[in-house]
């Protein structure tokens, strides 16, 4: 009897012929619905109310539409009309008008809307498309993470559970009493379905800081890194200022200010992602200018004042083996707490040399007469943890004027991206090409000017706000150079936008970055204002939590004070970052409360 034929498994071979998911399809979206929403919002205040209750600005598929939506909402929240003319003016002041298609596109949106009565229905369409995109994005991320051989299985399993839980969670009930933090929304930090953003314990920067080419670079890199966008921005500002060199400058009084931005990125070791912010910015700039981003121009570590001068020393001898003609440096110090300890040693020359370097002055050593550096250009960026910062920062150090030359930038992990491989080579190359042109053009500029609008903003609002140190205390000492510093930062914003003139948008961006630096200092060092009563009020407002502190509670807190005195204390408190006054709904007439959302 012959053996039976072997079983056939042809059906198994047919499995690969199952149609695979199409990757060339456009993600779900409806540009017609998006345009109709915006057109309705530009025509009707009622439509604005209907739309904002239905969708999030991040639900738009086209980024320009998100920008227009936010501009409309900002004007509406301020009680101003939000028609095509006022919105175009608002976007123009921020430098975003051309990016969204110009004023003509806003009029196109108005013409495209069939009727404003259906705005809420259009919003539901856009919201549904956005939800589908998030589901697709979440699935792709999980597939990519699972396909990576070096992804930890336990971590992957936890990520899957977290993603599924987040996607299946229902929105909070509309009657929830949770208080939304004060201040305008920032797309870099808004919590959205499909994005895993860890809880942020500190302040959030104003969206205006992400202005122009610098902001565009951060925007392109943000989805590729877990680093805090504001920390990436600080790295780009500091490094760009170093590369640009000494020629571009501002005259502030009789002092010549170069494009030197010194920053301290301050975040926890595990979740600060300080190093990720530096590597993200450096990768693009090193691709643009590989000759600069080597050990000769980007040394690591600050051991002593003499050691710093050594990098940029003059060469006056005939047989010297090394002479530094290009005296641009971007010094990276990943352990800035060590540098602060060295600066506190008796007889250390480091604090004095640092003060001279920030001013752009020639450097010299009292220990070695022959060691000097004429016309150096040195930018410094340091990393430090909050614990180290608080432990090392003492009143005497701040009053000495060394560390108020640094912008304190609180940073925190902003995204959870398991298995991320960073920015694609194509993206890095495209950004690097833009930066190569930007930095080459900027280096040719001489004295930087102000536009009339920027100068008016600085004189009327920025200077009074940043130069008022009447409150005293350690925070005022730490931010003593805020007024001149804001001009330096605005200068670098302008130079990175191919112009030798600081615009209103550049000044506003710099102002908000200085405000964020001050908010970072307050968050890290406390609310010491120099006025015990203001400190007492601040502590009470914080303790009140989301409910806020009512006027009657303030009166009971300061029993023997007059109403004028209580109003003064409230006004000084509201000048501090994170504190706000808002209306709280009650069973009858709304009441005004003081809240903290830092």
Coordinates of C-alpha atoms in Angstrom, one line a residue:
X1 CA 0.0 0.0 0.0
X2 CA 1.5 3.2 -1.1
X3 CA 2.1 6.0 1.4
X4 CA -0.5 8.9 1.4
X5 CA 0.7 12.0 -0.3
X6 CA 2.1 14.7 2.0
X7 CA -0.4 17.3 3.2
X8 CA -0.6 20.5 1.1
X9 CA 0.0 23.8 2.8
X10 CA -0.7 26.0 -0.2
X11 CA -3.3 27.9 1.8
X12 CA -0.5 29.1 4.2
X13 CA 1.4 30.6 1.3
X14 CA -1.5 32.7 0.3
X15 CA -1.5 34.7 3.6
X16 CA 1.0 37.3 2.3
X17 CA -1.3 38.2 -0.5
X18 CA -3.8 39.7 2.0
X19 CA -3.8 43.4 1.1
X20 CA -1.4 45.4 3.4
X21 CA -2.3 48.8 4.8
X22 CA -1.8 51.6 2.3
X23 CA 0.8 54.0 3.6
X24 CA 0.5 56.5 0.6
X25 CA -3.0 57.5 1.5
X26 CA -3.6 61.0 2.9
X27 CA -4.5 61.0 6.6
X28 CA -8.3 61.5 7.3
X29 CA -9.1 65.2 7.0
X30 CA -11.6 67.6 5.5
X31 CA -10.0 70.9 4.3
X32 CA -13.5 72.1 3.3
X33 CA -14.8 71.7 6.8
X34 CA -11.8 73.3 8.3
X35 CA -12.1 76.3 6.0
X36 CA -15.8 76.6 6.8
X37 CA -15.2 76.6 10.5
X38 CA -12.7 79.4 10.3
X39 CA -14.8 81.4 7.9
X40 CA -17.8 81.1 10.3
X41 CA -15.6 82.2 13.2
X42 CA -14.4 85.2 11.3
X43 CA -18.0 86.2 10.6
X44 CA -19.8 85.4 13.9
X45 CA -18.9 85.6 17.6
X46 CA -21.5 83.0 18.3
X47 CA -19.8 80.6 15.9
X48 CA -16.6 81.1 17.9
X49 CA -18.3 80.0 21.1
X50 CA -19.9 76.9 19.3
X51 CA -16.6 75.8 17.8
X52 CA -14.3 76.2 20.9
X53 CA -16.7 73.9 22.8
X54 CA -16.4 71.2 20.2
X55 CA -12.8 71.0 18.9
X56 CA -9.3 71.6 20.1
X57 CA -7.0 73.8 18.0
X58 CA -4.8 70.8 17.5
X59 CA -7.6 69.0 15.6
X60 CA -6.9 70.9 12.4
X61 CA -5.0 69.0 9.7
X62 CA -3.4 72.0 8.2
X63 CA -1.1 73.8 10.7
X64 CA -2.0 77.2 9.2
X65 CA -5.6 76.6 10.2
X66 CA -4.5 75.9 13.8
X67 CA -2.6 79.2 13.9
X68 CA -5.6 81.2 12.5
X69 CA -7.9 79.5 15.0
X70 CA -5.7 80.5 18.0
X71 CA -5.4 84.0 16.8
X72 CA -9.2 84.3 16.5
X73 CA -9.7 82.9 20.0
X74 CA -7.0 85.2 21.5
X75 CA -8.8 88.3 20.1
X76 CA -12.2 87.0 21.2
X77 CA -10.9 86.3 24.7
X78 CA -9.6 89.9 24.9
X79 CA -13.1 91.3 23.9
X80 CA -11.9 92.5 20.5
X81 CA -13.5 91.8 17.2
X82 CA -12.1 88.8 15.2
X83 CA -12.8 89.8 11.6
X84 CA -10.4 89.2 8.7
X85 CA -8.9 92.7 9.1
X86 CA -8.2 92.5 12.9
X87 CA -7.0 88.9 12.7
X88 CA -4.6 89.8 9.8
X89 CA -3.2 92.6 11.9
X90 CA -2.8 90.3 14.9
X91 CA -1.1 87.6 12.9
X92 CA 1.1 90.2 11.2
X93 CA 2.3 91.6 14.6
X94 CA 3.4 88.1 15.6
X95 CA 5.1 87.3 12.3
X96 CA 2.7 84.6 11.3
X97 CA 0.6 86.3 8.6
X98 CA 2.6 85.2 5.6
X99 CA 3.0 81.7 7.0
X100 CA -0.8 81.2 7.0
X101 CA -1.3 82.4 3.5
X102 CA -1.6 86.2 3.9
X103 CA -4.6 88.5 4.4
X104 CA -6.1 87.3 1.1
X105 CA -6.4 83.8 2.5
X106 CA -8.5 85.0 5.5
X107 CA -10.9 86.6 3.0
X108 CA -11.0 83.4 1.1
X109 CA -12.1 81.6 4.2
X110 CA -15.0 84.0 4.7
X111 CA -16.1 83.4 1.1
X112 CA -15.9 79.6 1.5
X113 CA -18.4 79.2 4.4
X114 CA -21.9 78.3 3.2
X115 CA -23.6 79.4 6.5
X116 CA -22.3 80.3 10.0
X117 CA -25.3 78.4 11.5
X118 CA -23.6 75.1 10.7
X119 CA -20.2 75.9 12.4
X120 CA -20.7 73.4 15.1
X121 CA -21.5 70.7 12.6
X122 CA -18.3 71.5 10.6
X123 CA -16.4 71.3 13.9
X124 CA -17.8 67.8 14.6
X125 CA -16.5 66.7 11.2
X126 CA -13.0 68.1 11.9
X127 CA -13.0 66.6 15.4
X128 CA -14.0 63.1 14.0
X129 CA -11.2 63.3 11.4
X130 CA -8.7 64.3 14.0
X131 CA -9.7 61.4 16.2
X132 CA -9.1 59.0 13.3
X133 CA -5.7 60.5 12.7
X134 CA -4.7 60.0 16.3
X135 CA -5.8 56.4 16.3
X136 CA -3.7 55.8 13.1
X137 CA -0.7 57.6 14.6
X138 CA -1.0 55.7 17.9
X139 CA -1.1 52.4 16.0
X140 CA 1.9 53.2 13.8
X141 CA 3.9 54.2 16.9
X142 CA 3.1 50.9 18.6
X143 CA 4.0 49.0 15.4
X144 CA 7.3 50.8 15.1
X145 CA 8.2 50.3 18.8
X146 CA 7.3 46.6 18.6
X147 CA 9.4 46.2 15.5
X148 CA 12.5 47.5 17.1
X149 CA 14.8 44.8 18.4
X150 CA 16.2 46.9 21.2
X151 CA 12.9 48.0 22.7
X152 CA 12.4 46.6 26.2
X153 CA 9.4 44.2 26.2
X154 CA 8.1 45.3 29.6
X155 CA 8.4 49.0 28.6
X156 CA 6.6 48.3 25.3
X157 CA 3.8 46.4 27.1
X158 CA 3.4 49.3 29.5
X159 CA 3.3 51.8 26.6
X160 CA 0.6 49.7 24.8
X161 CA -1.6 49.7 27.9
X162 CA -1.1 53.4 28.5
X163 CA -1.9 54.2 24.9
X164 CA -5.0 52.1 24.8
X165 CA -6.2 53.6 28.1
X166 CA -5.7 57.1 26.9
X167 CA -7.4 56.4 23.6
X168 CA -10.4 54.8 25.2
X169 CA -10.8 57.3 28.0
X170 CA -14.0 59.4 27.7
X171 CA -13.7 63.2 28.0
X172 CA -14.3 64.7 31.4
X173 CA -17.8 65.8 32.2
X174 CA -18.6 69.3 31.2
X175 CA -19.6 70.1 34.8
X176 CA -16.1 69.4 36.0
X177 CA -14.8 72.1 38.4
X178 CA -11.1 71.7 37.2
X179 CA -9.5 75.1 36.6
X180 CA -7.7 75.6 33.3
X181 CA -4.3 77.2 33.9
X182 CA -4.1 80.9 33.2
X183 CA -2.4 82.2 30.0
X184 CA -2.9 81.4 26.3
X185 CA -2.7 77.8 25.1
X186 CA 0.6 76.7 23.7
X187 CA 0.5 73.9 21.0
X188 CA 3.9 72.6 22.2
X189 CA 2.5 71.8 25.6
X190 CA -1.3 71.2 25.1
X191 CA -2.4 67.8 26.1
X192 CA -4.0 66.0 23.1
X193 CA -5.4 62.5 22.6
X194 CA -2.7 60.3 21.1
X195 CA 0.2 62.3 22.6
X196 CA 1.7 61.1 25.9
X197 CA 2.8 64.3 27.8
X198 CA 4.1 63.7 31.3
X199 CA 2.8 66.0 34.1
X200 CA 4.7 69.2 34.0
X201 CA 5.5 70.5 37.5
X202 CA 6.7 73.9 36.6
X203 CA 5.8 77.0 34.4
X204 CA 5.0 76.8 30.7
X205 CA 6.4 79.4 28.2
X206 CA 4.2 81.7 26.3
X207 CA 3.7 80.6 22.6
X208 CA 5.2 83.9 21.4
X209 CA 8.7 82.7 22.3
X210 CA 8.6 80.3 19.3
X211 CA 8.9 83.1 16.8
X212 CA 10.3 83.2 13.3
X213 CA 13.0 80.8 12.0
X214 CA 14.0 79.8 15.5
X215 CA 10.4 78.8 16.3
X216 CA 10.1 77.1 13.0
X217 CA 13.1 74.9 13.7
X218 CA 11.8 73.9 17.1
X219 CA 8.4 73.2 15.5
X220 CA 10.0 70.8 13.0
X221 CA 12.1 69.0 15.5
X222 CA 9.6 68.8 18.3
X223 CA 7.9 65.5 17.2
X224 CA 11.3 63.8 17.0
X225 CA 12.5 64.4 20.6
X226 CA 11.4 64.1 24.2
X227 CA 13.3 67.3 25.0
X228 CA 11.4 70.4 26.2
X229 CA 10.8 72.7 23.2
X230 CA 11.9 75.8 25.3
X231 CA 15.2 74.1 26.2
X232 CA 15.8 73.3 22.5
X233 CA 15.0 77.0 21.8
X234 CA 17.5 78.2 24.4
X235 CA 20.2 76.0 23.0
X236 CA 19.6 77.3 19.5
X237 CA 19.6 80.9 20.7
X238 CA 22.9 80.5 22.6
X239 CA 24.7 78.5 19.9
X240 CA 23.5 80.8 17.1
X241 CA 24.7 83.9 19.0
X242 CA 28.1 82.3 19.4
X243 CA 28.4 81.4 15.7
X244 CA 27.3 84.8 14.5
X245 CA 30.3 86.4 16.2
X246 CA 31.2 89.9 17.4
X247 CA 30.3 92.1 14.4
X248 CA 26.5 92.4 15.0
X249 CA 25.8 94.4 18.1
X250 CA 23.4 96.7 19.9
X251 CA 24.3 99.9 21.7
X252 CA 22.5 100.1 25.1
X253 CA 23.5 103.5 26.5
X254 CA 27.3 103.7 26.0
X255 CA 27.7 99.9 26.2
X256 CA 28.2 97.7 23.2
X257 CA 26.2 94.4 23.6
X258 CA 27.2 91.4 21.4
X259 CA 25.0 88.5 20.5
X260 CA 25.9 86.4 23.6
X261 CA 23.1 84.5 25.2
X262 CA 24.0 82.5 28.3
X263 CA 21.5 79.9 29.6
X264 CA 21.2 77.4 32.4
X265 CA 18.8 74.6 31.5
X266 CA 17.5 73.4 34.9
X267 CA 15.7 70.0 35.1
X268 CA 15.7 66.7 37.0
X269 CA 18.3 64.2 36.0
X270 CA 15.8 61.6 35.0
X271 CA 13.1 63.7 33.4
X272 CA 14.7 67.0 32.5
X273 CA 16.0 65.9 29.1
X274 CA 18.6 68.6 29.3
X275 CA 21.2 66.7 27.2
X276 CA 18.5 65.7 24.7
X277 CA 17.7 69.4 24.1
X278 CA 21.4 70.2 23.5
X279 CA 21.9 67.2 21.2
X280 CA 18.7 68.0 19.2
X281 CA 19.9 71.6 18.5
X282 CA 23.5 70.7 18.0
X283 CA 22.7 68.0 15.5
X284 CA 21.2 70.5 13.1
X285 CA 23.8 73.3 13.6
X286 CA 26.7 70.9 13.4
X287 CA 25.3 69.7 10.0
X288 CA 25.2 73.3 8.9
X289 CA 28.6 74.3 10.2
X290 CA 30.7 71.2 11.0
X291 CA 34.0 73.3 11.2
X292 CA 32.6 75.3 14.2
X293 CA 31.0 72.4 16.2
X294 CA 34.3 70.7 17.1
X295 CA 36.4 70.7 20.2
X296 CA 38.2 73.9 19.2
X297 CA 35.1 76.1 19.3
X298 CA 32.7 74.0 21.5
X299 CA 34.8 72.9 24.5
X300 CA 33.2 71.2 27.5
X301 CA 33.9 72.2 31.1
X302 CA 34.9 75.4 32.9
X303 CA 37.8 74.6 35.2
X304 CA 39.1 78.1 35.8
X305 CA 39.3 81.6 34.5
X306 CA 42.8 80.9 33.1
X307 CA 41.5 77.7 31.4
X308 CA 38.8 79.7 29.6
X309 CA 41.2 82.4 28.5
X310 CA 43.5 79.7 27.2
X311 CA 41.0 78.8 24.4
X312 CA 40.9 82.4 23.0
X313 CA 44.3 83.8 24.1
X314 CA 46.3 86.2 22.0
X315 CA 49.5 85.1 20.4
X316 CA 52.1 87.8 20.8
X317 CA 55.2 85.6 20.5
X318 CA 57.0 84.7 17.3
X319 CA 57.5 81.0 18.1
X320 CA 54.1 80.3 19.6
X321 CA 52.7 76.9 18.6
X322 CA 49.1 78.0 18.7
X323 CA 47.2 81.2 18.1
X324 CA 43.5 81.7 18.3
X325 CA 42.4 84.1 15.7
X326 CA 38.8 82.9 15.6
X327 CA 37.8 83.6 19.2
X328 CA 34.2 82.4 19.0
X329 CA 33.3 79.7 21.7
X330 CA 30.2 77.9 22.6
X331 CA 31.1 76.4 26.0
X332 CA 29.0 73.4 27.1
X333 CA 29.0 72.5 30.8
X334 CA 26.9 69.5 31.6
X335 CA 27.8 69.6 35.3
X336 CA 27.4 73.3 36.1
X337 CA 27.1 72.6 39.8
X338 CA 30.8 71.8 39.7
X339 CA 31.5 75.1 38.0
X340 CA 29.6 77.0 40.6
X341 CA 31.6 75.2 43.4
X342 CA 34.8 76.1 41.7
X343 CA 33.7 79.8 41.4
X344 CA 33.1 79.9 45.2
X345 CA 36.7 78.9 46.1
X346 CA 38.7 81.6 47.6
X347 CA 41.0 83.3 45.1
X348 CA 39.1 81.8 42.1
X349 CA 39.4 83.9 39.0
X350 CA 36.5 82.2 37.3
X351 CA 33.6 84.6 38.4
X352 CA 35.6 87.7 37.3
X353 CA 36.5 86.2 33.9
X354 CA 32.9 85.1 33.3
X355 CA 31.6 88.7 34.0
X356 CA 34.1 90.1 31.5
X357 CA 33.2 87.4 28.9
X358 CA 29.5 88.1 29.1
X359 CA 30.2 91.8 28.5
X360 CA 32.3 91.0 25.5
X361 CA 35.4 92.6 27.1
X362 CA 39.0 91.6 26.6
X363 CA 40.1 89.0 29.1
X364 CA 43.2 88.9 31.3
X365 CA 44.6 86.9 34.2
X366 CA 46.0 88.4 37.4
X367 CA 48.0 85.2 37.9
X368 CA 49.7 85.1 34.5
X369 CA 50.4 88.6 33.1
X370 CA 51.1 87.1 29.6
X371 CA 47.7 85.4 29.4
X372 CA 45.2 87.7 27.8
X373 CA 42.5 87.5 25.1
X374 CA 41.5 90.5 23.1
X375 CA 37.9 90.7 21.7
X376 CA 36.7 87.2 22.6
X377 CA 33.1 86.1 21.8
X378 CA 32.1 83.4 24.3
X379 CA 28.6 82.0 24.9
X380 CA 28.0 79.4 27.7
X381 CA 25.2 76.9 28.2
X382 CA 25.1 74.9 31.4
X383 CA 23.0 72.0 32.7
X384 CA 22.1 71.7 36.4
X385 CA 19.4 69.9 38.5
X386 CA 16.9 71.9 40.5
X387 CA 18.4 70.5 43.8
X388 CA 21.9 71.5 42.8
X389 CA 20.7 74.9 41.6
X390 CA 18.9 75.7 44.9
X391 CA 21.8 74.3 47.0
X392 CA 24.5 76.3 45.2
X393 CA 22.6 79.5 44.6
X394 CA 23.2 81.8 47.5
X395 CA 22.5 85.5 48.1
X396 CA 26.1 86.5 47.9
X397 CA 26.6 84.7 44.6
X398 CA 23.6 86.5 43.0
X399 CA 24.6 89.8 44.4
X400 CA 28.1 89.3 43.0
X401 CA 26.7 89.6 39.5
X402 CA 28.0 86.4 38.0
X403 CA 24.9 84.2 37.8
X404 CA 22.4 86.9 36.8
X405 CA 24.2 86.8 33.4
X406 CA 22.5 83.4 32.8
X407 CA 18.9 82.9 31.8
X408 CA 17.5 80.2 34.1
X409 CA 15.3 77.9 31.8
X410 CA 13.3 75.3 33.6
X411 CA 12.9 72.2 31.4
X412 CA 11.0 68.9 31.7
X413 CA 10.4 65.9 29.5
X414 CA 7.7 67.0 27.1
X415 CA 6.8 63.8 25.2
X416 CA 7.2 60.0 25.7
X417 CA 8.6 58.5 22.5
X418 CA 9.7 54.9 23.1
X419 CA 11.9 53.6 20.3
X420 CA 12.4 57.1 18.7
X421 CA 15.3 57.4 16.3
X422 CA 15.3 61.2 16.3
X423 CA 14.9 63.5 13.3
X424 CA 15.3 62.0 9.8
X425 CA 18.5 62.7 7.9
X426 CA 16.4 64.5 5.3
X427 CA 14.9 66.9 7.9
X428 CA 18.2 67.6 9.5
X429 CA 19.7 68.3 6.1
X430 CA 16.9 70.7 5.1
X431 CA 17.1 72.6 8.4
X432 CA 20.9 72.7 8.2
X433 CA 20.7 74.3 4.7
X434 CA 18.5 77.0 6.1
X435 CA 20.7 77.6 9.1
X436 CA 23.8 77.8 7.0
X437 CA 22.4 80.7 5.1
X438 CA 20.9 82.4 8.2
X439 CA 24.2 82.4 10.1
X440 CA 26.3 83.4 7.2
X441 CA 24.0 86.4 6.5
X442 CA 23.8 87.4 10.2
X443 CA 27.6 87.5 10.6
X444 CA 27.8 90.3 8.0
X445 CA 25.5 92.7 10.0
X446 CA 26.9 95.6 11.9
X447 CA 24.7 97.5 14.3
X448 CA 21.2 96.2 14.8
X449 CA 18.3 98.6 14.8
X450 CA 14.7 98.7 16.1
X451 CA 11.5 99.1 14.2
X452 CA 9.4 102.0 15.5
X453 CA 6.8 99.5 16.7
X454 CA 9.4 97.4 18.5
X455 CA 11.0 100.4 20.2
X456 CA 7.6 101.7 21.3
X457 CA 6.8 98.3 22.8
X458 CA 10.1 98.2 24.6
X459 CA 9.8 101.7 26.0
X460 CA 6.1 101.6 27.0
X461 CA 5.8 98.0 28.3
X462 CA 8.9 95.9 28.3
X463 CA 11.4 98.2 30.0
X464 CA 9.0 99.3 32.9
X465 CA 8.1 95.7 33.5
X466 CA 11.6 94.3 33.5
X467 CA 13.4 97.1 35.3
X468 CA 11.1 97.4 38.2
X469 CA 13.0 95.9 41.1
X470 CA 11.1 97.6 43.9
X471 CA 10.0 94.3 45.3
X472 CA 13.7 93.4 46.0
X473 CA 14.5 89.9 47.2
X474 CA 16.5 87.1 45.7
X475 CA 14.5 86.9 42.5
X476 CA 15.0 90.6 41.7
X477 CA 18.7 90.1 42.2
X478 CA 18.8 87.1 39.9
X479 CA 17.0 88.9 37.1
X480 CA 18.7 92.3 37.5
X481 CA 19.9 92.3 33.9
X482 CA 16.6 91.4 32.4
X483 CA 16.1 94.8 30.7
X484 CA 19.3 94.8 28.6
X485 CA 19.1 91.1 28.2
X486 CA 15.8 91.3 26.4
X487 CA 17.4 93.4 23.8
X488 CA 20.2 90.9 23.2
X489 CA 17.7 88.1 22.8
X490 CA 15.5 90.1 20.5
X491 CA 18.6 90.9 18.4
X492 CA 19.4 87.2 17.9
X493 CA 15.7 86.5 17.0
X494 CA 16.0 89.2 14.3
X495 CA 19.3 88.1 12.9
X496 CA 18.0 84.6 12.6
X497 CA 15.2 86.0 10.5
X498 CA 17.6 87.5 7.9
X499 CA 17.1 91.1 9.1
X500 CA 19.1 93.8 10.9
X501 CA 16.0 95.3 12.4
X502 CA 14.2 94.1 15.5
X503 CA 10.5 93.9 14.8
X504 CA 7.7 94.0 17.3
X505 CA 7.3 90.2 17.1
X506 CA 11.0 89.7 17.9
X507 CA 10.7 92.0 20.9
X508 CA 7.6 90.3 22.1
X509 CA 9.3 86.9 21.8
X510 CA 12.3 88.0 23.7
X511 CA 10.1 89.6 26.4
X512 CA 8.1 86.4 26.9
X513 CA 11.3 84.4 27.1
X514 CA 12.7 86.7 29.8
X515 CA 9.3 86.3 31.6
X516 CA 9.7 82.6 31.4
X517 CA 13.2 82.8 32.8
X518 CA 11.8 84.8 35.7
X519 CA 9.0 82.3 36.2
X520 CA 11.6 79.5 36.2
X521 CA 13.6 81.3 38.9
X522 CA 10.4 81.8 41.0
X523 CA 9.5 78.1 40.5
X524 CA 13.0 76.9 41.5
X525 CA 14.0 79.4 44.2
X526 CA 10.6 80.3 45.7
X527 CA 8.5 83.4 45.8
X528 CA 10.8 85.6 47.9
X529 CA 9.8 89.1 46.9
X530 CA 11.3 91.2 49.7
X531 CA 7.9 92.0 51.1
X532 CA 6.7 89.7 53.8
X533 CA 3.0 90.6 53.3
X534 CA 3.2 89.7 49.5
X535 CA 4.9 86.5 50.4
X536 CA 2.1 85.7 52.9
X537 CA -0.5 86.5 50.3
X538 CA 1.3 84.3 47.7
X539 CA 1.4 81.4 50.2
X540 CA -2.3 81.7 50.9
X541 CA -3.2 81.8 47.2
X542 CA -1.2 78.7 46.6
X543 CA -2.8 76.9 49.5
X544 CA -6.3 77.8 48.3
X545 CA -5.7 75.6 45.2
X546 CA -8.0 75.7 42.2
X547 CA -10.8 77.4 44.2
X548 CA -8.7 80.6 44.6
X549 CA -8.7 83.1 47.3
X550 CA -11.7 85.5 47.6
X551 CA -11.6 89.1 48.5
X552 CA -13.2 88.3 51.9
X553 CA -10.5 85.7 52.6
X554 CA -7.8 88.3 51.8
X555 CA -9.5 90.8 54.2
X556 CA -9.5 88.2 57.0
X557 CA -5.9 87.4 56.2
X558 CA -4.9 91.0 56.7
X559 CA -7.3 92.1 59.5
X560 CA -5.8 95.4 60.4
X561 CA -5.0 96.6 56.8
X562 CA -6.9 99.1 54.7
X563 CA -8.6 98.2 51.5
X564 CA -6.0 100.3 49.6
X565 CA -3.2 98.3 51.2
X566 CA -4.9 95.0 50.3
X567 CA -5.3 96.2 46.7
X568 CA -1.6 97.1 46.6
X569 CA -0.6 93.6 47.8
X570 CA -2.9 92.0 45.2
X571 CA -1.4 94.2 42.5
X572 CA 2.1 93.2 43.4
X573 CA 1.2 89.6 43.6
X574 CA -0.4 89.7 40.1
X575 CA 2.9 91.0 38.7
X576 CA 4.5 87.7 39.7
X577 CA 4.5 84.9 37.1
X578 CA 1.7 82.3 37.5
X579 CA -0.7 84.5 39.6
X580 CA -4.0 85.7 38.0
X581 CA -7.4 87.1 38.9
X582 CA -10.5 85.4 37.5
X583 CA -14.2 85.2 37.9
X584 CA -15.6 82.2 39.7
X585 CA -19.1 81.1 39.2
X586 CA -21.4 80.8 42.3
X587 CA -25.0 80.1 42.8
X588 CA -25.7 83.8 42.3
X589 CA -23.4 86.7 41.3
X590 CA -19.9 85.6 40.2
X591 CA -17.1 86.4 42.7
X592 CA -13.5 87.5 41.9
X593 CA -10.7 85.2 43.2
X594 CA -6.9 85.2 43.1
X595 CA -5.4 82.0 41.7
X596 CA -2.0 80.4 41.0
X597 CA -1.4 78.3 37.9
X598 CA 2.4 78.2 37.8

